[in-house]
XYZ file of C-alpha atoms in Angstrom:
611
model
C -41.594 7.199 -0.151
C -39.208 6.516 -3.068
C -36.759 9.103 -4.358
C -34.552 8.536 -7.370
C -32.961 10.645 -10.107
C -35.279 11.649 -12.923
C -34.406 10.048 -16.241
C -34.392 12.343 -19.317
C -37.275 10.441 -20.952
C -39.670 11.415 -18.163
C -43.092 9.736 -17.871
C -46.662 10.399 -18.879
C -48.096 13.203 -16.816
C -44.660 14.341 -15.717
C -43.002 17.727 -16.251
C -41.420 16.568 -19.525
C -44.781 15.850 -21.193
C -45.407 19.391 -22.560
C -41.908 19.522 -24.023
C -42.303 16.083 -25.592
C -45.632 17.033 -27.170
C -44.185 20.276 -28.509
C -41.165 18.442 -29.863
C -43.385 15.841 -31.527
C -45.419 18.570 -33.233
C -42.297 20.224 -34.600
C -40.979 16.853 -35.754
C -44.149 16.256 -37.799
C -43.872 19.711 -39.351
C -40.201 19.087 -40.153
C -40.986 15.774 -41.856
C -43.699 17.394 -43.984
C -41.353 20.189 -44.984
C -38.702 17.626 -45.808
C -41.129 15.793 -48.112
C -41.979 19.075 -49.850
C -38.284 19.848 -50.293
C -37.695 16.321 -51.630
C -40.346 16.924 -54.322
C -38.717 20.117 -55.484
C -35.274 18.507 -55.552
C -36.631 15.461 -57.448
C -38.228 17.753 -60.022
C -34.966 19.634 -60.492
C -32.960 16.401 -60.819
C -35.339 14.916 -63.427
C -35.653 18.179 -65.368
C -39.343 18.640 -64.611
C -40.839 22.017 -63.674
C -41.601 22.445 -59.961
C -45.259 23.510 -60.333
C -46.694 21.829 -57.228
C -48.250 23.742 -54.338
C -46.036 25.682 -51.954
C -45.470 24.496 -48.426
C -48.669 25.316 -46.585
C -52.263 24.221 -46.015
C -52.835 23.172 -49.645
C -49.760 20.964 -49.592
C -50.851 19.445 -46.276
C -54.309 18.690 -47.698
C -52.904 16.892 -50.751
C -50.403 15.024 -48.558
C -53.104 13.722 -46.220
C -55.167 12.563 -49.230
C -52.037 11.007 -50.826
C -52.645 12.809 -54.104
C -49.062 12.467 -55.337
C -49.793 13.800 -58.819
C -51.049 17.053 -57.344
C -48.149 17.336 -54.920
C -45.344 16.827 -57.433
C -46.685 17.136 -61.001
C -44.366 15.430 -63.424
C -42.061 13.969 -60.742
C -41.920 10.255 -60.053
C -43.070 9.371 -56.512
C -40.269 6.794 -56.403
C -37.622 9.444 -57.073
C -39.249 11.712 -54.504
C -39.175 8.877 -51.971
C -35.473 8.235 -52.571
C -34.608 11.904 -52.217
C -36.731 12.086 -49.064
C -34.893 9.077 -47.593
C -31.527 10.697 -48.309
C -32.619 13.983 -46.761
C -34.048 12.190 -43.735
C -30.800 10.269 -43.241
C -28.796 13.490 -43.448
C -31.097 15.133 -40.911
C -30.814 12.197 -38.510
C -27.019 12.255 -38.787
C -26.955 16.002 -38.162
C -29.184 15.678 -35.113
C -27.103 12.780 -33.777
C -23.808 14.631 -34.196
C -25.276 17.746 -32.602
C -26.554 15.724 -29.659
C -23.162 14.058 -29.224
C -21.405 17.421 -29.369
C -23.787 18.886 -26.821
C -23.476 15.878 -24.540
C -19.706 16.173 -24.715
C -19.856 19.796 -23.642
C -22.420 19.184 -20.928
C -20.797 19.153 -17.469
C -20.988 15.926 -15.510
C -21.165 15.860 -11.732
C -18.466 13.155 -11.786
C -16.147 15.127 -14.086
C -13.841 17.366 -12.016
C -12.282 19.297 -14.901
C -15.002 21.981 -15.272
C -14.516 22.881 -11.602
C -10.706 22.850 -11.663
C -8.500 25.625 -12.997
C -9.393 26.836 -16.460
C -7.220 28.582 -19.070
C -7.508 32.007 -17.449
C -6.614 30.662 -14.008
C -3.346 29.026 -15.116
C -2.260 31.812 -17.439
C 0.377 32.881 -14.908
C 2.136 29.528 -15.433
C 2.169 29.503 -19.231
C 5.403 29.980 -21.165
C 4.818 33.631 -22.003
C 4.047 34.490 -18.369
C 7.030 32.661 -16.845
C 9.292 34.018 -19.603
C 8.298 37.546 -18.622
C 9.000 36.649 -15.011
C 12.358 35.088 -15.921
C 13.392 38.325 -17.602
C 12.765 40.094 -14.307
C 14.488 37.448 -12.142
C 17.537 36.698 -14.297
C 20.136 39.326 -15.049
C 21.194 37.542 -18.202
C 17.719 37.855 -19.715
C 17.037 41.470 -18.791
C 17.540 42.712 -22.362
C 15.862 39.771 -24.116
C 12.407 40.000 -25.660
C 9.877 37.715 -23.993
C 9.136 35.873 -27.235
C 12.861 35.135 -27.659
C 13.230 33.435 -24.255
C 13.264 29.658 -24.661
C 11.320 27.262 -22.472
C 14.525 26.033 -20.811
C 15.521 29.588 -19.949
C 12.053 30.469 -18.645
C 11.393 27.778 -16.031
C 10.895 24.110 -15.216
C 8.250 22.375 -17.315
C 5.619 20.623 -15.189
C 3.154 19.210 -17.705
C 0.380 20.134 -20.111
C -2.817 21.658 -18.758
C -5.549 19.058 -19.104
C -8.882 20.222 -20.449
C -12.131 18.405 -21.192
C -11.229 18.244 -24.869
C -7.523 17.436 -25.053
C -4.477 19.129 -23.602
C -3.907 22.829 -23.285
C -0.594 24.693 -23.123
C 2.388 23.523 -21.141
C 2.700 24.923 -17.642
C 5.980 25.896 -15.988
C 7.280 26.806 -12.568
C 9.317 29.983 -12.348
C 12.890 30.504 -11.184
C 11.718 31.385 -7.685
C 9.496 28.331 -7.163
C 10.508 25.313 -5.103
C 8.859 22.054 -6.113
C 7.621 18.989 -4.248
C 6.282 15.942 -6.094
C 4.508 13.020 -4.422
C 4.102 10.093 -6.806
C 4.061 6.335 -6.475
C 6.563 4.191 -8.396
C 5.787 3.847 -12.106
C 3.689 7.022 -12.040
C 6.086 9.080 -14.164
C 8.249 10.687 -11.492
C 11.490 9.840 -13.291
C 10.423 9.769 -16.951
C 8.314 12.923 -16.756
C 9.614 14.924 -13.788
C 13.258 14.110 -13.084
C 14.390 13.786 -16.701
C 12.643 16.989 -17.766
C 14.078 19.021 -14.894
C 17.664 17.830 -15.456
C 17.585 18.267 -19.226
C 16.040 21.711 -18.931
C 18.443 23.101 -16.327
C 20.076 26.216 -17.837
C 23.019 26.081 -15.426
C 24.423 23.467 -13.085
C 22.223 20.454 -12.387
C 22.362 18.013 -9.489
C 20.410 14.748 -9.459
C 20.123 11.994 -6.859
C 18.738 8.530 -7.502
C 18.965 4.920 -6.422
C 18.538 3.683 -9.996
C 20.611 4.254 -13.145
C 17.752 5.307 -15.445
C 17.975 9.063 -14.824
C 21.718 9.054 -15.513
C 21.322 6.800 -18.564
C 18.656 9.035 -20.089
C 20.168 12.462 -19.538
C 23.957 12.186 -19.193
C 24.779 12.232 -22.912
C 22.763 15.374 -23.628
C 23.995 17.118 -20.480
C 27.566 16.360 -21.557
C 26.991 18.726 -24.492
C 26.702 21.604 -22.007
C 29.430 20.792 -19.519
C 31.248 18.088 -17.618
C 29.325 15.143 -16.185
C 30.293 13.956 -12.700
C 28.923 10.585 -11.567
C 29.212 9.531 -7.915
C 28.591 5.777 -8.032
C 30.454 4.060 -5.168
C 27.966 1.176 -5.027
C 28.067 0.402 -8.761
C 24.438 1.233 -9.477
C 25.286 2.439 -12.983
C 28.698 0.704 -12.992
C 30.435 3.970 -13.862
C 34.177 3.678 -13.125
C 35.561 6.188 -10.667
C 36.921 9.197 -12.506
C 37.207 11.725 -9.673
C 37.041 12.021 -5.927
C 35.559 14.387 -3.368
C 36.864 15.346 0.052
C 33.870 15.860 2.394
C 36.158 17.516 4.962
C 37.488 20.179 2.596
C 34.722 22.634 3.472
C 34.705 21.900 7.224
C 36.169 24.868 9.078
C 34.286 25.067 12.362
C 31.895 23.253 14.663
C 28.833 24.205 12.612
C 30.298 22.722 9.433
C 31.277 19.533 11.235
C 27.878 19.313 12.909
C 26.063 19.505 9.552
C 28.204 16.746 8.059
C 27.770 14.574 11.151
C 24.022 15.098 10.974
C 23.844 13.408 7.575
C 25.311 10.241 9.076
C 23.061 10.345 12.131
C 19.981 10.711 9.923
C 20.449 7.049 9.029
C 19.612 5.971 12.583
C 17.351 8.806 13.726
C 13.855 7.578 14.555
C 10.796 8.343 12.444
C 9.316 10.752 14.978
C 12.050 13.286 14.296
C 13.091 13.386 17.957
C 16.549 12.561 19.270
C 17.188 10.270 22.190
C 20.304 10.398 24.338
C 22.298 7.968 22.207
C 21.578 9.606 18.871
C 22.334 13.096 20.118
C 25.490 11.862 21.795
C 26.581 10.032 18.641
C 26.098 13.202 16.610
C 28.202 15.217 19.063
C 30.887 12.528 18.947
C 30.956 12.468 15.140
C 31.055 16.271 15.101
C 34.197 16.275 17.236
C 35.907 13.550 15.206
C 35.077 15.178 11.865
C 36.276 18.576 13.069
C 39.525 17.110 14.398
C 40.244 15.331 11.112
C 39.465 18.453 9.071
C 41.666 20.706 11.205
C 44.649 18.392 10.721
C 44.039 18.048 6.970
C 43.161 14.405 7.317
C 40.376 12.398 5.692
C 37.408 10.295 6.734
C 39.821 7.394 7.137
C 40.979 8.983 10.400
C 37.374 9.416 11.523
C 36.699 5.731 10.945
C 39.885 4.757 12.784
C 38.992 6.912 15.795
C 35.499 5.393 15.864
C 37.121 1.986 16.188
C 39.112 3.074 19.269
C 36.934 4.629 21.939
C 39.973 5.395 24.136
C 42.061 7.346 21.610
C 43.071 10.763 22.994
C 44.282 12.054 19.643
C 41.033 13.798 18.565
C 40.788 15.757 21.825
C 44.448 16.741 21.577
C 43.973 18.017 18.015
C 40.884 20.009 18.953
C 42.661 21.637 21.881
C 45.719 22.513 19.819
C 43.554 24.333 17.253
C 41.709 26.404 19.815
C 38.523 24.345 20.132
C 38.843 23.836 23.878
C 35.129 23.297 24.517
C 34.963 20.552 21.923
C 38.134 18.982 23.327
C 36.740 18.954 26.863
C 33.438 17.472 25.668
C 35.350 14.770 23.828
C 37.431 13.927 26.872
C 34.332 13.902 29.052
C 32.637 11.295 26.882
C 35.695 9.079 26.997
C 36.004 9.453 30.765
C 32.386 8.486 31.398
C 31.039 5.099 32.359
C 32.317 2.406 29.980
C 28.754 1.315 29.165
C 27.778 4.861 28.207
C 30.961 5.462 26.241
C 30.643 2.246 24.269
C 26.950 2.903 23.633
C 27.731 6.287 22.130
C 30.557 4.917 20.007
C 28.474 1.974 18.811
C 25.638 4.281 17.775
C 28.126 6.469 15.910
C 29.653 3.417 14.220
C 26.203 2.312 13.064
C 25.437 5.767 11.687
C 28.777 5.909 9.849
C 28.800 2.272 8.733
C 29.607 3.269 5.157
C 33.054 4.472 6.282
C 34.040 0.859 6.870
C 33.477 0.037 3.189
C 36.730 0.456 1.201
C 34.845 0.717 -2.090
C 32.840 3.671 -0.826
C 35.824 5.251 0.900
C 37.775 5.216 -2.359
C 35.488 7.982 -3.653
C 36.028 10.282 -0.654
C 39.728 9.773 0.122
C 42.830 10.656 -1.936
C 43.230 8.049 -4.711
C 46.406 6.193 -5.581
C 46.137 7.353 -9.194
C 45.916 11.056 -10.075
C 42.217 11.852 -10.392
C 40.529 15.254 -10.524
C 38.865 16.569 -7.386
C 35.306 17.830 -7.425
C 35.447 21.459 -6.333
C 31.961 22.286 -5.110
C 32.430 26.066 -5.413
C 33.486 25.728 -9.051
C 30.659 23.320 -9.828
C 27.858 25.717 -8.849
C 29.252 28.343 -11.253
C 29.359 25.922 -14.181
C 26.882 24.197 -16.480
C 28.084 20.794 -15.269
C 25.891 17.934 -14.093
C 26.403 15.923 -10.909
C 24.720 12.528 -10.524
C 24.718 11.098 -7.003
C 23.793 7.411 -6.933
C 23.380 5.283 -3.836
C 21.471 2.347 -2.517
C 19.349 2.763 0.572
C 19.679 0.808 3.775
C 22.389 0.165 6.340
C 25.947 0.762 5.172
C 24.906 2.537 1.986
C 26.567 5.679 0.675
C 23.428 7.724 1.376
C 25.056 9.915 4.091
C 27.721 10.968 1.609
C 25.075 11.694 -1.041
C 23.236 13.893 1.451
C 26.478 15.541 2.530
C 27.578 16.372 -1.001
C 24.106 17.631 -1.916
C 24.078 19.832 1.168
C 27.506 21.251 0.385
C 26.433 22.050 -3.184
C 23.314 23.851 -1.954
C 25.292 25.818 0.632
C 27.952 26.748 -1.926
C 25.182 27.907 -4.257
C 23.715 30.086 -1.494
C 27.134 31.644 -0.871
C 27.603 32.308 -4.591
C 24.128 33.824 -4.852
C 24.904 36.192 -1.978
C 28.067 37.255 -3.778
C 26.044 38.030 -6.928
C 23.369 40.233 -5.462
C 21.285 37.509 -3.842
C 20.333 35.324 -6.820
C 22.099 32.768 -9.016
C 21.990 33.296 -12.763
C 21.668 30.867 -14.410
C 19.729 29.048 -11.690
C 20.886 25.768 -10.206
C 18.411 22.873 -10.427
C 18.614 20.111 -7.797
C 16.455 17.075 -8.572
C 16.289 15.078 -5.340
C 14.728 11.820 -6.491
C 14.335 9.260 -3.694
C 15.155 12.053 -1.242
C 13.593 10.195 1.689
C 15.842 7.192 1.064
C 19.245 8.488 -0.017
C 19.282 12.248 0.581
C 18.023 12.796 4.117
C 19.002 16.406 4.674
C 17.588 17.129 8.114
C 16.819 20.808 7.553
C 15.533 20.480 3.984
C 12.130 21.922 5.034
C 13.900 25.036 6.328
C 16.049 25.289 3.190
C 12.898 25.239 1.068
C 11.774 28.493 2.644
C 14.573 30.523 1.031
C 16.286 28.555 -1.754
C 13.851 29.718 -4.430
C 14.532 33.369 -3.704
C 18.232 32.715 -4.398
C 17.799 31.061 -7.792
C 18.307 27.562 -6.384
C 15.457 25.328 -7.519
C 15.015 22.053 -5.613
C 12.646 19.381 -6.888
C 12.089 16.826 -4.130
C 10.370 13.629 -5.249
C 8.723 11.361 -2.668
C 6.771 8.149 -3.098
C 4.242 9.142 -0.445
C 3.600 11.834 2.137
C 4.106 9.297 4.907
C 7.566 8.526 3.548
C 8.466 12.144 4.224
C 7.134 12.026 7.781
C 9.417 9.065 8.507
C 12.433 11.247 7.696
C 11.454 14.741 8.808
C 8.657 13.960 11.264
C 5.099 15.293 11.139
C 6.125 18.896 11.741
C 9.035 18.769 9.336
C 6.982 17.261 6.529
C 4.189 19.752 7.133
C 6.784 22.528 6.903
C 8.181 21.089 3.661
C 4.674 20.873 2.192
C 3.862 24.432 3.212
C 7.155 25.867 1.939
C 6.860 24.237 -1.506
C 5.291 26.797 -3.835
C 4.569 24.154 -6.477
C 3.252 20.740 -5.471
C 2.506 17.866 -7.845
C 0.407 14.877 -6.800
C 0.626 11.908 -9.137
C -0.953 8.482 -9.349
C -0.870 5.893 -6.587
C -1.752 7.903 -3.460
C -2.757 5.112 -1.057
C -2.576 7.119 2.165
C -6.235 7.626 3.131
C -5.514 10.570 5.411
C -3.393 12.356 2.824
C -5.976 11.697 0.094
C -8.678 13.165 2.339
C -6.568 16.267 2.985
C -5.984 16.684 -0.744
C -9.684 16.267 -1.460
C -10.493 19.058 0.957
C -7.827 21.291 -0.575
C -9.232 20.752 -4.067
C -12.550 22.045 -2.741
C -16.239 21.649 -3.498
C -18.628 22.630 -6.264
C -22.398 22.933 -6.727
C -24.151 19.939 -8.283
C -27.751 20.085 -9.557
C -29.796 17.089 -8.402
C -33.205 16.248 -9.918
C -35.481 13.830 -8.093
C -38.965 12.359 -8.488
C -41.071 11.481 -5.468
C -44.188 9.302 -5.529
C -46.437 9.044 -2.481
C -48.746 6.232 -1.476
C -51.683 7.660 -3.465
C -49.783 7.551 -6.724
C -49.150 11.283 -6.939
C -45.777 12.190 -8.404
C -43.866 15.357 -7.623
C -40.633 16.584 -9.137
C -37.915 18.584 -7.460
C -34.595 20.128 -8.469
C -32.056 21.071 -5.810
C -28.422 22.136 -5.543
C -25.982 20.459 -3.207
C -22.295 20.951 -2.376
C -20.079 18.059 -3.390
C -16.327 17.377 -3.382
C -14.756 18.094 -6.740
C -12.491 15.086 -6.196
C -13.186 12.676 -3.391
C -10.318 10.612 -1.909
C -11.199 7.585 -4.048
C -10.862 9.631 -7.237
C -7.510 11.019 -6.084
C -6.262 7.511 -5.408
C -7.459 6.438 -8.869
C -5.672 9.209 -10.768
C -4.424 7.637 -13.999
C -0.730 7.304 -14.677
C 0.854 10.246 -16.476
C -1.577 12.558 -14.679
C -0.981 14.906 -11.780
C -2.783 17.466 -9.686
C -1.013 20.812 -9.570
C -1.161 22.799 -6.340
C 0.602 26.106 -6.974
C 0.642 29.146 -4.738
C -1.973 31.664 -5.857
C -3.419 29.362 -8.527
C -6.533 27.224 -8.467
C -5.859 23.477 -8.432
C -5.288 22.212 -11.975
C -5.038 18.820 -13.647
C -1.940 18.110 -15.721
C -0.934 15.610 -18.338
C 2.666 14.691 -17.556
C 5.225 14.805 -20.339
C 7.437 11.683 -20.397
C 10.647 12.100 -22.300
C 9.786 9.399 -24.838
C 6.939 11.577 -26.176
C 9.144 14.636 -26.614
C 10.752 15.838 -29.875
C 14.152 14.741 -28.533
C 12.919 11.178 -27.934
C 15.067 9.670 -30.698
C 18.262 11.193 -29.318
C 17.369 10.181 -25.781
C 16.495 6.645 -26.857
C 19.879 6.326 -28.533
C 21.561 7.713 -25.414
C 19.737 5.208 -23.205
C 20.762 2.356 -25.482
C 24.415 3.424 -25.462
C 24.481 3.970 -21.696
C 22.762 0.653 -21.045
C 25.221 -1.182 -23.293
C 28.197 0.387 -21.503
C 26.654 -0.336 -18.115
C 26.147 -3.965 -19.127
C 29.773 -4.299 -20.240
C 31.042 -2.824 -16.987
C 28.735 -5.070 -14.951
C 30.009 -8.135 -16.797
C 33.622 -7.113 -16.124
C 32.827 -6.600 -12.451
C 31.106 -9.969 -12.266
C 34.009 -11.728 -13.979
C 36.548 -10.071 -11.673
C 34.532 -11.090 -8.626
C 34.285 -14.658 -9.876
C 38.064 -14.753 -10.356
C 38.630 -13.486 -6.818
C 36.303 -16.096 -5.376
C 38.026 -18.814 -7.391
C 41.461 -17.745 -6.186
C 40.219 -17.622 -2.609
C 38.823 -21.111 -2.980
C 42.149 -22.432 -4.284
C 44.048 -20.784 -1.463
C 41.674 -22.378 1.012
C 42.279 -25.812 -0.460
C 46.022 -25.272 -0.510
C 45.948 -24.295 3.151
């Protein structure tokens, strides 16, 4: 028995036959009426009286007998034929356009848009809705009319709602949403997500990246609002050092030291999120050393020196003198243990804090020789300044310091929010691009659960879900996913398991299936049934086009978005000029750095020959 979809043309004896015969009859009637109309029009055009028979049986009789003179007295059959041809062409064009319009509106089982969120279902994320919400959440907007609240003051733009015929309104997250974006490289995560969030931040903005493009695109425009601070110890954007930051300035107790130590240990923690003996011991060791240095008003230089000498008693002495007896005893106990154990702990700690051995990196976190301003984290979160944190990934990179500074900014923002009734106004936006590479904050999933309620809006951008599990483990990444109230899934999802999970979250819809069955005796039967089918199967999710994203928002049906890259925005000309200027300056600085390095190598070579 053969079963296949029924084609629209049907077949003789099939269920379409009565409709085809009826349609054919009406087509014949329409053509006859068209010929009658052509005769009347031809008579009017040539100035002859229209005295032929009306449209009816008499006209049909004359038409069948081809008695043209009786049909259109005084009108030339040639003129009538030309008018008829024109009318027929117009009718065919009208029917064709109508059919195309209808076909365009007709839902397709392979088209997910009719089954995704429609205009009514995303209304809560339109500008007017989030502006009304912003007036409730932000003290500074309490007296403003909703229509007077700008898009930047209302929320973070996510993209334009995609519909079957073009784009709909722009959709925004509110000032109590926390955002997670999973997008492959070149899918628009920087041009459409990171740039938009930084430029639109109404208050302080923090951005992390391992590339200079985000800084190059946004720094000039952000400088119009406040100061721009660029942390670039590895010369990613080749921005000269213009300030420094003391990571130990906010360390007052064991908890503070433990958090800072954790950012270093994250560089060597395994992908399962569990700690073995050496990693946990290294974190405890770094906690003691960091606390000792902070209590004495020292810098990370002392921490690095103590790491190099596993027998130094100075840290334990400092801890004891400041009343941290338990920490002092733990420190002494590690040093008094078996040499193999002691050296293993110290070596693990040295590996985790490898960046402290790099003088170029240390110059940004220790007092400079020249007078440079100090970044005061508490003052930053109250400002409209912008902080760019740039680092490479890998061993010895400045990533632990990027994570540490980000963490201190978030904690300072929480403290400020508590001092202002529980919520920051204006909100702080933290765009954590490449978070799984250069900003591995261990408890980020837990922070996500409450930052939004305090007016602190994190946007964490990952290249894949699996990348997140390597940093926070399965449970941690699941917690981060669950805590994010707005989730964006862009192009390039190659994780089959994640794509399957997304497909199931998008859901199913009813699809009408028509089939024709022919048995061995030549009898044909027709059947129409309804089946449940995935709106988007994993293959379709993987094949999402660039500049597109699926929006998973709490309380809202899944929607499709068109992303909004900065080069398509009204400010594109200004941003393009800013990129050109920043790139030119970056090139000049890179050339100076290269020339200086070449001179140093040349001098070293000459000294070697002279020796």
